[in-house]
Short mmCIF file of C-alpha atoms in Angstrom, two decimals:
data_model
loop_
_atom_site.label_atom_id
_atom_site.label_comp_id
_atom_site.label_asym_id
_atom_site.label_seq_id
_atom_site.Cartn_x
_atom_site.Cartn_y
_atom_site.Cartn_z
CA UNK K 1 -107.60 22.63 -4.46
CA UNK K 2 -104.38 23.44 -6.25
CA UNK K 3 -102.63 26.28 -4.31
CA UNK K 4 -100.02 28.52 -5.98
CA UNK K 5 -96.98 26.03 -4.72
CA UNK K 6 -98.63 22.94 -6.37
CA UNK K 7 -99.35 25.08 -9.46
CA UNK K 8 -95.59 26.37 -9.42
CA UNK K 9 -93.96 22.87 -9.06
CA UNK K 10 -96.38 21.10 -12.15
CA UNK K 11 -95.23 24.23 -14.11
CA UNK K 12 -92.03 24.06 -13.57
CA UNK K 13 -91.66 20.05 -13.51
CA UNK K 14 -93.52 20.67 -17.25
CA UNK K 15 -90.77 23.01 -18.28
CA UNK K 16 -88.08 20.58 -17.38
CA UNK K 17 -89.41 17.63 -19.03
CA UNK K 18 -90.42 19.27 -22.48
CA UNK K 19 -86.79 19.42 -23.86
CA UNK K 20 -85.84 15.92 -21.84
CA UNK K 21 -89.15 14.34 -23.81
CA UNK K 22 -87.98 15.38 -27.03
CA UNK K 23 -84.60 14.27 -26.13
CA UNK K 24 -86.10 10.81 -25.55
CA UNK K 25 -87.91 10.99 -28.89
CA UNK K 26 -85.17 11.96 -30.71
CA UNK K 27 -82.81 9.07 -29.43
CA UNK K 28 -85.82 6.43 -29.82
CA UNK K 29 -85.29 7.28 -33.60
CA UNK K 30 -81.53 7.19 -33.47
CA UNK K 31 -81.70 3.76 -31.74
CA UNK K 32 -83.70 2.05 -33.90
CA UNK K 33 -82.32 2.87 -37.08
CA UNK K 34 -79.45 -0.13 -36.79
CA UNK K 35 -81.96 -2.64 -35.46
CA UNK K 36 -83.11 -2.65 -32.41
CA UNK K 37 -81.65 -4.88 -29.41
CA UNK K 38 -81.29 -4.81 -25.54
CA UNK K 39 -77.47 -4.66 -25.91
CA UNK K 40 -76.99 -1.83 -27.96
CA UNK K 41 -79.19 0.22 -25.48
CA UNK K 42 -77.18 -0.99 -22.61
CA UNK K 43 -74.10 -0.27 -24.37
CA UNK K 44 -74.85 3.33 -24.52
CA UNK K 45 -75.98 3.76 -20.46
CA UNK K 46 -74.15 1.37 -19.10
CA UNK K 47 -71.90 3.54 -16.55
CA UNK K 48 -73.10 6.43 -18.08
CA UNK K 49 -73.03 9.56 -15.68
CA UNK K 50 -75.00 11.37 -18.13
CA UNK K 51 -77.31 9.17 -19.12
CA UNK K 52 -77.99 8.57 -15.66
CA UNK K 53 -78.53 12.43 -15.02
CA UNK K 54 -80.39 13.19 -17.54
CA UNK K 55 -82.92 9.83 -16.99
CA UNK K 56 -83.08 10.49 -13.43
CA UNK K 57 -83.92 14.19 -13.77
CA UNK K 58 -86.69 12.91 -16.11
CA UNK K 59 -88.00 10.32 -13.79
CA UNK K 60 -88.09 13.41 -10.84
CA UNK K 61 -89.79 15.45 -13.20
CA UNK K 62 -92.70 12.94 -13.93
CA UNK K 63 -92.83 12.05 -10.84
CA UNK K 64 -93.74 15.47 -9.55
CA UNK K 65 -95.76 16.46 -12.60
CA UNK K 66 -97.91 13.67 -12.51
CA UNK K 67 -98.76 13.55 -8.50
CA UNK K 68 -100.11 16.91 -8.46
CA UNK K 69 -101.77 15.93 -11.60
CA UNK K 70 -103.72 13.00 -10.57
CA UNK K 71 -104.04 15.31 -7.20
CA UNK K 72 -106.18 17.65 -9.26
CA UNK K 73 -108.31 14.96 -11.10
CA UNK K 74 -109.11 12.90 -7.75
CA UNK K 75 -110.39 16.26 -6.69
CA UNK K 76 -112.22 17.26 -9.00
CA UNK K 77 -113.76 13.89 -10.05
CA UNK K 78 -114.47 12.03 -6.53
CA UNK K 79 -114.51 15.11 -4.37
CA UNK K 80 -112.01 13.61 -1.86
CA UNK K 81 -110.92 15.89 1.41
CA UNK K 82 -107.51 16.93 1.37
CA UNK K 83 -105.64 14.79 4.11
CA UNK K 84 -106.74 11.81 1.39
CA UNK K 85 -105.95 13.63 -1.74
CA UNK K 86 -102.48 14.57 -0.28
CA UNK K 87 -101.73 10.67 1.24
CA UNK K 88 -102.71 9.40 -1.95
CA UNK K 89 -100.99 11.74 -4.30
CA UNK K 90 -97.76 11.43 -1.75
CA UNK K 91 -97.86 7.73 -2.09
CA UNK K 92 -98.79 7.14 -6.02
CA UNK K 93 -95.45 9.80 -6.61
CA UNK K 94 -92.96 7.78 -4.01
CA UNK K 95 -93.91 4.92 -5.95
CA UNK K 96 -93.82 6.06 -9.38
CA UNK K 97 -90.61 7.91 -7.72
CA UNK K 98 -88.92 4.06 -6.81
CA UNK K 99 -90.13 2.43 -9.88
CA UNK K 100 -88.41 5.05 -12.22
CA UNK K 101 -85.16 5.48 -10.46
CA UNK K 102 -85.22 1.57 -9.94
CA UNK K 103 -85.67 1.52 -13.47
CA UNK K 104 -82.48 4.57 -14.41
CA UNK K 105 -80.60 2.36 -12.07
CA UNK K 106 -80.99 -1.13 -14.01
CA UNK K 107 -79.76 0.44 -17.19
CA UNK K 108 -76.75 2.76 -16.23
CA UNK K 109 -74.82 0.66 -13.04
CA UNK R 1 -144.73 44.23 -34.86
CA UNK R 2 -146.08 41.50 -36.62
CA UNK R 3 -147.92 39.02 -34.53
CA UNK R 4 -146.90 35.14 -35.79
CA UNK R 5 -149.44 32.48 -35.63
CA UNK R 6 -146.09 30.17 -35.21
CA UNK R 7 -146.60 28.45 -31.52
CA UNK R 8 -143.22 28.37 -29.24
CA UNK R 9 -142.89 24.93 -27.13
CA UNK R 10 -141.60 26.48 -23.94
CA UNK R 11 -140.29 23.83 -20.93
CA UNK R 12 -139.31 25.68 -18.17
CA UNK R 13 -138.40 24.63 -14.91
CA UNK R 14 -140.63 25.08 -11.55
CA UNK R 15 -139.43 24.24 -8.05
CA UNK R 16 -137.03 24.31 -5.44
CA UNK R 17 -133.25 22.89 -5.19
CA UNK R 18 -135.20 19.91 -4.04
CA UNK R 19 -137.73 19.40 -5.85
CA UNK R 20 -138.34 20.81 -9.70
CA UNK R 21 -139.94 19.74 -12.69
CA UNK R 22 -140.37 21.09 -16.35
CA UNK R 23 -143.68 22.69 -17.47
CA UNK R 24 -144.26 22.83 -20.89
CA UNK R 25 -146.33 26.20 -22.31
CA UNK R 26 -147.41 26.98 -25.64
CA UNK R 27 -146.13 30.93 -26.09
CA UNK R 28 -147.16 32.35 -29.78
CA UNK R 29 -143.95 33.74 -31.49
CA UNK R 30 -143.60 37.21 -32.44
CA UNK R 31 -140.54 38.59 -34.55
CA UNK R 32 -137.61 40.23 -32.55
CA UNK R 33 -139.01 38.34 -29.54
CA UNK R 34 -136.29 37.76 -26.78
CA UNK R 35 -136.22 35.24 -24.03
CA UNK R 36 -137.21 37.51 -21.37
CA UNK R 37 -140.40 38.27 -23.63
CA UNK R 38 -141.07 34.78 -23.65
CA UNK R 39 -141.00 34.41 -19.96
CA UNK R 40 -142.98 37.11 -19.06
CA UNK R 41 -145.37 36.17 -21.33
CA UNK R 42 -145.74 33.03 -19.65
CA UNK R 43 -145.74 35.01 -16.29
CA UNK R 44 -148.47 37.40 -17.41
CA UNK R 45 -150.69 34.77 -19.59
CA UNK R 46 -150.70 31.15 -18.11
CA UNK R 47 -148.39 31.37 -14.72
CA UNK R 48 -148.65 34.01 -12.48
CA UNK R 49 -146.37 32.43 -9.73
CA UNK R 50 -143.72 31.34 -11.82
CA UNK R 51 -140.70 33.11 -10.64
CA UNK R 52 -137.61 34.57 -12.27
CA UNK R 53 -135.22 37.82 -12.11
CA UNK R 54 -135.35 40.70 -14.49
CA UNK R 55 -134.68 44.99 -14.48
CA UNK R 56 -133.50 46.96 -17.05
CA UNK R 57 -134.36 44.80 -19.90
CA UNK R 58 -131.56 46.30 -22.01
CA UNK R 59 -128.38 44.20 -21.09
CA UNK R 60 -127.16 46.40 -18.38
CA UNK R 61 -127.78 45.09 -14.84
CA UNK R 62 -127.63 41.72 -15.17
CA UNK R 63 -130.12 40.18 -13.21
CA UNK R 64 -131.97 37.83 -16.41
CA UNK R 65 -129.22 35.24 -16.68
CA UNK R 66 -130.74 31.79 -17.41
CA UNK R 67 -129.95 28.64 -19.17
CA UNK R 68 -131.75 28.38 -22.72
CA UNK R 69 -131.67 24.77 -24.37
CA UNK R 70 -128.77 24.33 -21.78
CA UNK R 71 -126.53 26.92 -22.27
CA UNK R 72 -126.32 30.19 -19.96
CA UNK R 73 -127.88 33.60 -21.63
CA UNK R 74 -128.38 36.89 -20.80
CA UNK R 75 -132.20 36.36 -22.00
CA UNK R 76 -133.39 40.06 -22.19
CA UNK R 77 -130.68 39.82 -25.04
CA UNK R 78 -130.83 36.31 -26.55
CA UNK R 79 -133.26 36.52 -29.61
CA UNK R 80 -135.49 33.73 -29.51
CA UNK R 81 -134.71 32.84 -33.19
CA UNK R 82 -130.65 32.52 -32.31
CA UNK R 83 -131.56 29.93 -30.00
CA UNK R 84 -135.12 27.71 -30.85
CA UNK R 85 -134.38 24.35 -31.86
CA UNK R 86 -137.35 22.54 -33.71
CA UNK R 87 -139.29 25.50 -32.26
CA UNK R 88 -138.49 23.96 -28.80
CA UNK R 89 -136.80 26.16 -26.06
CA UNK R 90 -136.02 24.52 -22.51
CA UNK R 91 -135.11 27.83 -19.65
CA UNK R 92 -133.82 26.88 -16.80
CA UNK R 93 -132.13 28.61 -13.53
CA UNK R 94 -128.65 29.29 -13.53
CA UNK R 95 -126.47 26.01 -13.25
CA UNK R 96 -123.80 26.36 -10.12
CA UNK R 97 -125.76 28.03 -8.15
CA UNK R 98 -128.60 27.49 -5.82
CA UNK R 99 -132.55 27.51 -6.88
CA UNK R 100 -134.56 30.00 -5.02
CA UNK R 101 -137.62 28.94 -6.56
CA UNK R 102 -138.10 28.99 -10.38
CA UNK R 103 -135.85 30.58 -12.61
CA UNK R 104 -134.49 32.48 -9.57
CA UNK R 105 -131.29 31.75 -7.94
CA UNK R 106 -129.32 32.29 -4.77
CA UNK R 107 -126.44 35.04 -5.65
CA UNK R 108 -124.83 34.95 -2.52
CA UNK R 109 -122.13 32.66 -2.74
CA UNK R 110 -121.31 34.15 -6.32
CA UNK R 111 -120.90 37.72 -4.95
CA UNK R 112 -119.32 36.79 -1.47
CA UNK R 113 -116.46 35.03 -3.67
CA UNK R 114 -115.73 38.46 -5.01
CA UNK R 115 -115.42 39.86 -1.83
CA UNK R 116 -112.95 36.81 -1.29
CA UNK R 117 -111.03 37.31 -4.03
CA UNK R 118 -110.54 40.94 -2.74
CA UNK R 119 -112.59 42.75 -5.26
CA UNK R 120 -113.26 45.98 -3.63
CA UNK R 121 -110.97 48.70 -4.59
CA UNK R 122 -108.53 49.98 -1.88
CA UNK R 123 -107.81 53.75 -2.53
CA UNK R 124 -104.30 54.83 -1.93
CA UNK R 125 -104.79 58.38 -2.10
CA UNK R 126 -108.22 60.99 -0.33
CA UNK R 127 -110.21 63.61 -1.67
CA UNK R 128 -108.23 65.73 -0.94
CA UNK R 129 -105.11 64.70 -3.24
CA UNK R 130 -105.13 65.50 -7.10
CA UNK R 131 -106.17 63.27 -9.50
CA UNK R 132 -104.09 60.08 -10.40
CA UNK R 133 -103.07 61.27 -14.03
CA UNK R 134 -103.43 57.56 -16.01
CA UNK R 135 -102.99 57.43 -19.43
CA UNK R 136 -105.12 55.63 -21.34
CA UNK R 137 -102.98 54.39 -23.74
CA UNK R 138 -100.58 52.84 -20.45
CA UNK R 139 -100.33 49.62 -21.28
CA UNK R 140 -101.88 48.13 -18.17
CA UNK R 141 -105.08 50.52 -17.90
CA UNK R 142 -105.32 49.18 -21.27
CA UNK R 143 -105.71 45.39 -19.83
CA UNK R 144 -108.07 46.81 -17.19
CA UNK R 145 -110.39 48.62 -19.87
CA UNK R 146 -110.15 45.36 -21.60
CA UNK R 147 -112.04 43.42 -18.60
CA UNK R 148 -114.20 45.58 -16.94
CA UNK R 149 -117.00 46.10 -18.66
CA UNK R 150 -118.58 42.77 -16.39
CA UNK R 151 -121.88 43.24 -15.63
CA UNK R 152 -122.29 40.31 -12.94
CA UNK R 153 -124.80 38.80 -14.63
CA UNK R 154 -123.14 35.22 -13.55
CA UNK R 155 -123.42 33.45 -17.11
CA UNK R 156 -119.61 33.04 -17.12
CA UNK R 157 -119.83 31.15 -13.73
CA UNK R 158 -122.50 28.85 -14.85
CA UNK R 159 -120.87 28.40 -17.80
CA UNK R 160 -117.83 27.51 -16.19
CA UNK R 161 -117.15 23.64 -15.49
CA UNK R 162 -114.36 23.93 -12.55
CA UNK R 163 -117.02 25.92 -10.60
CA UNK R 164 -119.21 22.13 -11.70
CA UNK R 165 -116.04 20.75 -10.23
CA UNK R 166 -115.75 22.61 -7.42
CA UNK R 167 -118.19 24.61 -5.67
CA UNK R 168 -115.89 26.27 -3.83
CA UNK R 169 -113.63 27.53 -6.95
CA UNK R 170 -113.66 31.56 -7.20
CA UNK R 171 -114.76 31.39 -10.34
CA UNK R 172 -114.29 33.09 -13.38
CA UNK R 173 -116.34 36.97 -13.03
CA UNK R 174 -114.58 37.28 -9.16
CA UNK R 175 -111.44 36.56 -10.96
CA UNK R 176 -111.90 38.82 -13.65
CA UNK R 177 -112.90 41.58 -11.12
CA UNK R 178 -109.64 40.96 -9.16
CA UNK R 179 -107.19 41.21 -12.60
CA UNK R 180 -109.07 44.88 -12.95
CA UNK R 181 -107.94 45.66 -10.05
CA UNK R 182 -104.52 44.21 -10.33
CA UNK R 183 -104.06 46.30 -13.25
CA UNK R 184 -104.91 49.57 -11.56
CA UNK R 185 -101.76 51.68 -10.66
CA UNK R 186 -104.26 53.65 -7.83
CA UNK R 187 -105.07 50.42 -6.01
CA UNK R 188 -103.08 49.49 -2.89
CA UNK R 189 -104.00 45.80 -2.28
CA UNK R 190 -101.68 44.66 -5.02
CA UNK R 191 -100.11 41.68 -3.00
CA UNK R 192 -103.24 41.01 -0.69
CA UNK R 193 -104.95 40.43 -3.42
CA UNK R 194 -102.89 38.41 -5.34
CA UNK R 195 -102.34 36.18 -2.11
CA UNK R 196 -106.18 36.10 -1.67
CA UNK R 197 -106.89 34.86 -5.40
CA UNK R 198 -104.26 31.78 -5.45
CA UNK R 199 -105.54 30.44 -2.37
CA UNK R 200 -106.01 26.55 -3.00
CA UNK R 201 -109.78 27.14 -4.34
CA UNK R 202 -108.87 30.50 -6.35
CA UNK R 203 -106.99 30.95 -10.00
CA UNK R 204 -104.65 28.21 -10.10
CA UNK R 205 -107.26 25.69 -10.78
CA UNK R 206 -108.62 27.52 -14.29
CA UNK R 207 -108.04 24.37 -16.88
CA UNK R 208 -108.30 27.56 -19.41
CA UNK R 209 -111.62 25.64 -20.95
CA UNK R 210 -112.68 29.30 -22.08
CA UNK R 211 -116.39 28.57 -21.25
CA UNK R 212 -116.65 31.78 -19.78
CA UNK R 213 -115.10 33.79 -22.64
CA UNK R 214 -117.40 32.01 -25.06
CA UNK R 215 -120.73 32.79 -23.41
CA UNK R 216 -119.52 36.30 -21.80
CA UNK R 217 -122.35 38.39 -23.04
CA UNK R 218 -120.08 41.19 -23.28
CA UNK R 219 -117.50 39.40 -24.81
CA UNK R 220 -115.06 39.49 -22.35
CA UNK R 221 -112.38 36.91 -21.70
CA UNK R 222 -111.74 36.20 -18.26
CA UNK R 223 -109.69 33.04 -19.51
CA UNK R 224 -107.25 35.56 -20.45
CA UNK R 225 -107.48 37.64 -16.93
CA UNK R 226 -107.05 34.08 -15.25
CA UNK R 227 -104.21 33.84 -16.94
CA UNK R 228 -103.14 37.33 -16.38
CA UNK R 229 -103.25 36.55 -12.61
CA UNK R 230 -101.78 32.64 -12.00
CA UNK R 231 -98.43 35.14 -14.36
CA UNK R 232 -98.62 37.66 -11.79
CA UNK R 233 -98.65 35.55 -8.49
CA UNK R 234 -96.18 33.17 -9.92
CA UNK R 235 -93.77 35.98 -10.77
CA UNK R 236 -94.42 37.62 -6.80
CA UNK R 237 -94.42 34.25 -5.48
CA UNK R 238 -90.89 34.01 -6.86
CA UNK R 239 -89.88 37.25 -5.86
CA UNK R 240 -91.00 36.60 -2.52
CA UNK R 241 -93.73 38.53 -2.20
CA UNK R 242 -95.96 36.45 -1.22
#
């Protein structure tokens, strides 16, 4: 059930997010090493273009990556037709989608 | 060859799709003894209706594909000894496919997805043209040699557990078929084929679990040709080719 598109765009969406999840682990470390507080995070993103970018890219990423993901497991696992498997992949992604931008928005504007 | 006084415990299933259960036989054990001994033994001896597949008995045509204590064999060349367990064996049909009756399965939807996944070679050239000169040491006849020894003996497909997954997955020994041909400078169904194999049920859903390269008979790995194709219809798809 995954066509050469779907198979294309998880690739690809992996690609991107490899160096931005290191990235991520890599400035977990750095933030922690002076404590560890709420303001200091938001001190760093707050009206941060880049920060913003590079978060939002990540949250675009995942969301992609992990639709056609779960796509591929509710096939192969519950056998569902395709006009389900595509609404509920579509809809699981537009949410994951507004929850992560919601969430790049809270900590950068 | 020595005749054993040693008793085999032999299950082996009788039926229909439907409706099958396990009979267990008492076979005596003899040294060098394969699987396909073991069932014709049983055939000849204490069932003569039980049904199953053999020809050439030497690991060429392969028709004798069963599973043994669960796992898919060619059985004319699985040595009884390699596979007992507390001098039990279990044989079984073919998982992923349909049951016949007995041992014997329904091919048809195994060799119609190599048809699918265009594995019929499409000359480019007549009779009456010279031979294509293809060196053996080119690097791509050397990925073809590498994969086509298959003998379509359908272990790698039952082996396989996105075909489990998926019934209507191509499956690993169609796939392998189609990366020989892929690799073949005389073929001219390069893109057809490529289109026809990453159709939503063809290479693209391969996890890579390497079932079929670990019970390939013949050692193959169409894992790797998988692989082979989902980098050659990603780079066309890019190009635009398909």
């Amino acid at each position: 059930m995954v066509d050469l598109r779907l198979y294309l765009a998880q690739r690809i969406s992996a690609l991107v997010m490899v160096p931005l999840v290191f990235g991520h682990l890599i400035l977990m470390i750095y933030a922690v090493q002076n404590g560890f507080s709420a303001d200091e995070i938001l001190a760093r993103t707050k009206g941060s273009l880049g920060w913003g970018l590079y978060y939002g890219l990540f949250v675009f990423a995942v969301t992609i990556h992990g639709a056609i993901g779960l796509r591929a497991i509710l096939f192969e696992w519950f056998g569902l037709n395709k006009t389900l498997l595509n609404s509920i992949s579509w809809a699981v992604g537009l949410v994951m989608l507004a929850l992560g931008i919601r969430a790049v928005i809270a900590v950068v504007l | 060859m020595s005749q054993s006084k040693e008793l085999l415990q032999v299950s082996v299933r009788r039926g229909t799709e439907d409706e099958s259960g396990l009979s267990t036989y008492e076979v005596p054990q003899q040294e060098s003894q394969t699987i396909l001994d073991v069932v014709t033994w049983i055939q000849r001896h204490r069932e003569p209706s039980l049904s199953y597949r053999f020809a050439c008995r030497v690991g060429m045509c392969g028709s004798c594909a069963m599973m043994v204590n669960g796992e898919p064999r060619w059985t004319c060349r699985t040595h009884v000894q390699k596979v007992l367990r507390d001098g039990r064996l279990r044989i079984e049909p073919l998982r992923n496919l349909p049951v016949i009756r007995d041992l014997v399965c329904d091919m048809t939807e195994f060799f119609d997805k190599w048809t699918r996944a265009k594995g019929v070679f499409e000359p480019t050239e007549t009779r009456d043209d010279e031979f294509a000169a293809i060196k053996p040491s080119d690097p791509k006849r050397m990925q073809a040699n590498a994969a086509i020894e298959c003998i379509n003996c359908a272990v790698c497909y039952a082996a396989c557990d996105t075909v489990n997954l998926n019934r209507a997955y191509l499956g690993p020994a169609a796939l392998n078929r189609a990366w020989t041909l892929a690799n073949d400078d005389r073929d001219g169904a390069y893109y057809d084929r490529l289109a026809a194999v990453s159709e939503s049920d063809g290479c693209m859903n391969c996890h890579s679990h390497q079932s079929c390269m670990t019970y390939c008979p013949n050692e193959l790995n169409p894992t790797a040709s998988i692989a082979g194709l989902k980098r050659l219809a990603s780079l066309a798809y890019l190009k635009g080719k398909l």
